[in-house]
């Protein structure tokens, strides 16, 4: 199967390949009789490069269920927080916070959690603490996006940088159409996604569950309740 690389990784992979060739080529040329030196270096280089390629893979996914009022995981990873909390940036009300932590081995593309229209998008500078810490949601580098669903409900999605993540990319901007099958952004090297949902949302996951971005249904909105 052909591996599709996310556009955020193209330049990084080209530069990394050039750097690794610059390290390995002199060893192959000048030390051909010293395999104990160049073979380990070559093996480490190949493994490292493949890990970075794996990080930037970009699968195309299609939600298999009914998208009406569905809340879909925005990222691959593990559910690390599921609690009632007060959202103080935009919604200004109590919500269900559902957080997914992404390890460096996960796909780091981020999907829209619901269909609708983007009504708010803002980036915040901040710290780079471990993304699994609760306070990372409000203190770390982060980007907030709010989507209004076709039924009028507001869902807030927050990309949170981690100790390794040094760049959050957010494609969404106010006025954009949000689709659960589209990427809304990307976070480089370890991070977390927080969803803030209405209190009456039916939740289909629990702490410790694994999610697949764009595929796993994590909840169901109830606009008529």
Short mmCIF file of C-alpha atoms in Angstrom, two decimals:
data_model
loop_
_atom_site.label_atom_id
_atom_site.label_comp_id
_atom_site.label_asym_id
_atom_site.label_seq_id
_atom_site.Cartn_x
_atom_site.Cartn_y
_atom_site.Cartn_z
CA UNK A 1 0.00 0.00 0.00
CA UNK A 2 1.31 3.43 -0.90
CA UNK A 3 1.98 5.61 2.15
CA UNK A 4 0.59 9.13 1.78
CA UNK A 5 2.66 11.79 3.54
CA UNK A 6 0.96 14.78 5.13
CA UNK A 7 1.91 18.11 3.56
CA UNK A 8 3.26 19.30 6.93
CA UNK A 9 5.97 16.66 6.75
CA UNK A 10 7.21 17.03 3.16
CA UNK A 11 9.92 19.63 3.76
CA UNK A 12 10.99 18.05 7.04
CA UNK A 13 11.45 14.65 5.40
CA UNK A 14 13.46 16.11 2.51
CA UNK A 15 15.76 18.02 4.87
CA UNK A 16 16.13 15.03 7.18
CA UNK A 17 16.99 12.72 4.26
CA UNK A 18 19.67 15.15 3.07
CA UNK A 19 21.13 15.39 6.57
CA UNK A 20 21.24 11.62 7.04
CA UNK A 21 22.88 11.15 3.64
CA UNK A 22 25.46 13.80 4.57
CA UNK A 23 26.31 11.79 7.67
CA UNK A 24 26.33 8.34 6.06
CA UNK A 25 27.89 9.03 2.65
CA UNK A 26 31.39 9.93 3.97
CA UNK A 27 31.41 6.72 6.03
CA UNK A 28 30.46 4.60 3.00
CA UNK A 29 33.08 6.30 0.81
CA UNK A 30 36.00 6.63 3.20
CA UNK A 31 35.48 3.70 5.55
CA UNK A 32 34.27 0.78 3.41
CA UNK A 33 36.54 -1.60 5.29
CA UNK A 34 35.07 -0.60 8.66
CA UNK A 35 31.55 -2.11 8.65
CA UNK A 36 31.54 -2.06 12.45
CA UNK A 37 31.35 1.74 12.12
CA UNK A 38 29.12 2.51 9.13
CA UNK A 39 26.63 -0.38 9.43
CA UNK A 40 25.28 0.65 12.87
CA UNK A 41 25.10 4.29 11.77
CA UNK A 42 23.22 3.32 8.61
CA UNK A 43 20.79 1.10 10.52
CA UNK A 44 20.04 3.79 13.09
CA UNK A 45 19.54 6.33 10.30
CA UNK A 46 17.09 4.10 8.42
CA UNK A 47 15.06 3.29 11.55
CA UNK A 48 14.94 6.95 12.60
CA UNK A 49 13.86 8.08 9.14
CA UNK A 50 11.11 5.46 8.98
CA UNK A 51 9.82 6.58 12.40
CA UNK A 52 9.55 10.16 11.15
CA UNK A 53 7.83 8.96 7.95
CA UNK A 54 5.41 7.01 10.15
CA UNK A 55 4.68 10.15 12.19
CA UNK A 56 3.76 12.17 9.10
CA UNK A 57 1.57 9.54 7.44
CA UNK A 58 -1.77 10.94 6.34
CA UNK A 59 -4.54 8.35 5.91
CA UNK A 60 -7.76 9.26 4.11
CA UNK A 61 -10.68 8.19 6.27
CA UNK A 62 -14.45 8.01 5.89
CA UNK A 63 -16.79 7.88 8.87
CA UNK A 64 -18.79 4.64 8.60
CA UNK A 65 -21.79 5.70 10.68
CA UNK A 66 -24.63 8.23 10.50
CA UNK A 67 -23.02 11.70 10.65
CA UNK A 68 -26.20 13.46 11.84
CA UNK A 69 -25.48 14.75 15.39
CA UNK A 70 -22.45 12.42 15.63
CA UNK A 71 -19.33 13.51 17.51
CA UNK A 72 -16.28 11.80 16.02
CA UNK A 73 -12.77 11.51 17.45
CA UNK A 74 -10.53 14.29 16.16
CA UNK A 75 -7.33 12.31 16.65
CA UNK A 76 -5.75 8.90 17.03
CA UNK A 77 -4.78 8.24 20.63
CA UNK A 78 -6.06 7.42 24.11
CA UNK A 79 -8.87 9.03 26.09
CA UNK A 80 -7.16 10.64 29.09
CA UNK A 81 -9.88 12.97 30.41
CA UNK A 82 -13.65 12.74 30.54
CA UNK A 83 -15.29 15.12 32.99
CA UNK A 84 -17.65 18.03 33.49
CA UNK A 85 -15.87 21.37 33.51
CA UNK A 86 -16.39 25.09 32.85
CA UNK A 87 -15.20 26.32 29.44
CA UNK A 88 -14.09 29.93 29.94
CA UNK A 89 -12.67 31.01 26.56
CA UNK A 90 -15.74 31.05 24.31
CA UNK A 91 -18.66 28.89 25.45
CA UNK A 92 -18.80 30.34 28.99
CA UNK A 93 -20.75 27.40 30.37
CA UNK A 94 -20.31 23.98 31.90
CA UNK A 95 -19.49 21.26 29.35
CA UNK A 96 -18.26 17.72 29.04
CA UNK A 97 -14.51 17.76 28.38
CA UNK A 98 -13.25 14.77 26.40
CA UNK A 99 -9.49 14.69 25.85
CA UNK A 100 -7.39 12.38 23.66
CA UNK A 101 -3.61 12.14 24.08
CA UNK A 102 -1.50 11.38 21.02
CA UNK A 103 1.86 9.64 21.39
CA UNK A 104 4.65 10.21 18.84
CA UNK A 105 3.63 6.91 17.18
CA UNK A 106 0.07 8.07 16.43
CA UNK A 107 -1.13 9.79 13.28
CA UNK A 108 -0.98 13.49 14.14
CA UNK A 109 -3.46 14.87 11.62
CA UNK A 110 -6.55 16.30 13.33
CA UNK A 111 -10.10 15.90 12.03
CA UNK A 112 -13.17 18.07 12.63
CA UNK A 113 -15.28 16.39 15.36
CA UNK A 114 -18.66 17.46 13.91
CA UNK A 115 -20.17 18.75 10.71
CA UNK A 116 -21.11 22.42 10.62
CA UNK A 117 -19.58 25.87 10.26
CA UNK A 118 -16.47 27.25 11.93
CA UNK A 119 -17.47 30.33 13.95
CA UNK A 120 -14.30 30.95 15.97
CA UNK A 121 -10.60 30.15 15.64
CA UNK A 122 -7.78 31.52 17.78
CA UNK A 123 -4.17 30.57 18.56
CA UNK A 124 -2.70 31.07 22.04
CA UNK A 125 0.99 31.13 22.92
CA UNK A 126 1.91 29.18 26.03
CA UNK A 127 4.12 26.64 27.75
CA UNK A 128 5.20 23.17 26.57
CA UNK A 129 4.35 20.96 29.54
CA UNK A 130 3.48 17.28 29.13
CA UNK A 131 0.20 17.17 27.19
CA UNK A 132 -1.38 14.57 29.48
CA UNK A 133 -1.39 17.02 32.43
CA UNK A 134 -4.84 18.61 33.08
CA UNK A 135 -3.41 22.15 33.27
CA UNK A 136 -1.93 21.82 29.76
CA UNK A 137 -5.40 22.65 28.37
CA UNK A 138 -5.15 26.22 29.65
CA UNK A 139 -1.40 26.84 30.06
CA UNK A 140 0.23 25.19 27.03
CA UNK A 141 0.56 26.46 23.46
CA UNK A 142 -2.88 25.80 22.01
CA UNK A 143 -5.39 26.61 19.29
CA UNK A 144 -9.15 26.79 19.79
CA UNK A 145 -11.79 26.20 17.12
CA UNK A 146 -15.56 26.36 17.63
CA UNK A 147 -18.01 24.72 15.23
CA UNK A 148 -21.73 25.41 15.04
CA UNK A 149 -23.56 22.26 13.98
CA UNK A 150 -26.50 22.31 11.51
CA UNK A 151 -28.85 22.08 14.52
CA UNK A 152 -27.26 25.14 16.13
CA UNK A 153 -25.20 23.51 18.88
CA UNK A 154 -21.65 24.70 19.58
CA UNK A 155 -18.74 22.26 19.89
CA UNK A 156 -15.32 23.54 20.92
CA UNK A 157 -12.15 21.73 19.83
CA UNK A 158 -8.75 22.63 21.27
CA UNK A 159 -5.36 21.51 19.91
CA UNK A 160 -2.85 21.43 22.77
CA UNK A 161 0.92 21.26 22.32
CA UNK A 162 2.94 18.88 24.48
CA UNK A 163 6.50 18.70 25.79
CA UNK A 164 7.75 17.62 22.34
CA UNK A 165 5.24 19.49 20.15
CA UNK A 166 6.63 22.82 18.99
CA UNK A 167 4.18 23.70 16.25
CA UNK A 168 0.40 23.62 16.06
CA UNK A 169 -1.07 24.02 12.58
CA UNK A 170 -4.74 25.03 12.33
CA UNK A 171 -6.35 25.23 8.90
CA UNK A 172 -9.83 26.13 10.14
CA UNK A 173 -10.94 29.76 10.09
CA UNK A 174 -14.30 31.45 10.71
CA UNK A 175 -16.74 30.87 7.89
CA UNK A 176 -15.22 27.56 6.78
CA UNK A 177 -17.40 24.50 6.35
CA UNK A 178 -16.47 21.78 8.83
CA UNK A 179 -16.72 18.13 7.80
CA UNK A 180 -15.81 15.14 9.94
CA UNK A 181 -13.96 13.67 6.96
CA UNK A 182 -11.63 16.67 6.59
CA UNK A 183 -8.43 17.64 8.38
CA UNK A 184 -8.74 20.78 10.49
CA UNK A 185 -5.07 20.84 11.47
CA UNK A 186 -1.90 19.04 12.49
CA UNK A 187 0.30 18.99 15.60
CA UNK A 188 3.97 18.07 15.32
CA UNK A 189 5.46 15.53 17.74
CA UNK A 190 3.24 14.59 20.66
CA UNK A 191 0.13 16.44 21.76
CA UNK A 192 -3.50 16.39 22.87
CA UNK A 193 -6.98 17.23 21.60
CA UNK A 194 -9.73 18.50 23.91
CA UNK A 195 -13.40 18.49 22.94
CA UNK A 196 -15.95 20.52 24.90
CA UNK A 197 -19.47 19.16 24.37
CA UNK A 198 -22.97 20.04 25.65
CA UNK A 199 -23.79 18.43 28.99
CA UNK A 200 -26.60 16.32 27.50
CA UNK A 201 -24.27 14.67 24.96
CA UNK A 202 -24.32 10.86 25.05
CA UNK A 203 -20.71 9.70 25.49
CA UNK A 204 -19.62 6.43 23.88
CA UNK A 205 -16.07 6.14 25.25
CA UNK A 206 -14.37 5.95 28.63
CA UNK A 207 -10.96 6.73 30.10
CA UNK A 208 -8.29 4.51 28.55
CA UNK A 209 -10.18 3.79 25.33
CA UNK A 210 -8.28 4.07 22.05
CA UNK A 211 -9.66 6.31 19.33
CA UNK A 212 -9.13 6.54 15.59
CA UNK A 213 -9.46 10.06 14.20
CA UNK A 214 -12.31 10.47 11.74
CA UNK A 215 -13.62 6.97 12.50
CA UNK A 216 -14.41 6.44 16.21
CA UNK A 217 -17.74 7.93 17.29
CA UNK A 218 -17.15 9.33 20.78
CA UNK A 219 -20.58 10.84 21.35
CA UNK A 220 -24.02 11.84 20.10
CA UNK A 221 -25.51 15.32 20.37
CA UNK A 222 -29.16 15.78 21.38
CA UNK A 223 -30.23 19.14 19.97
CA UNK A 224 -33.95 18.59 20.68
CA UNK A 225 -33.57 17.82 24.37
#
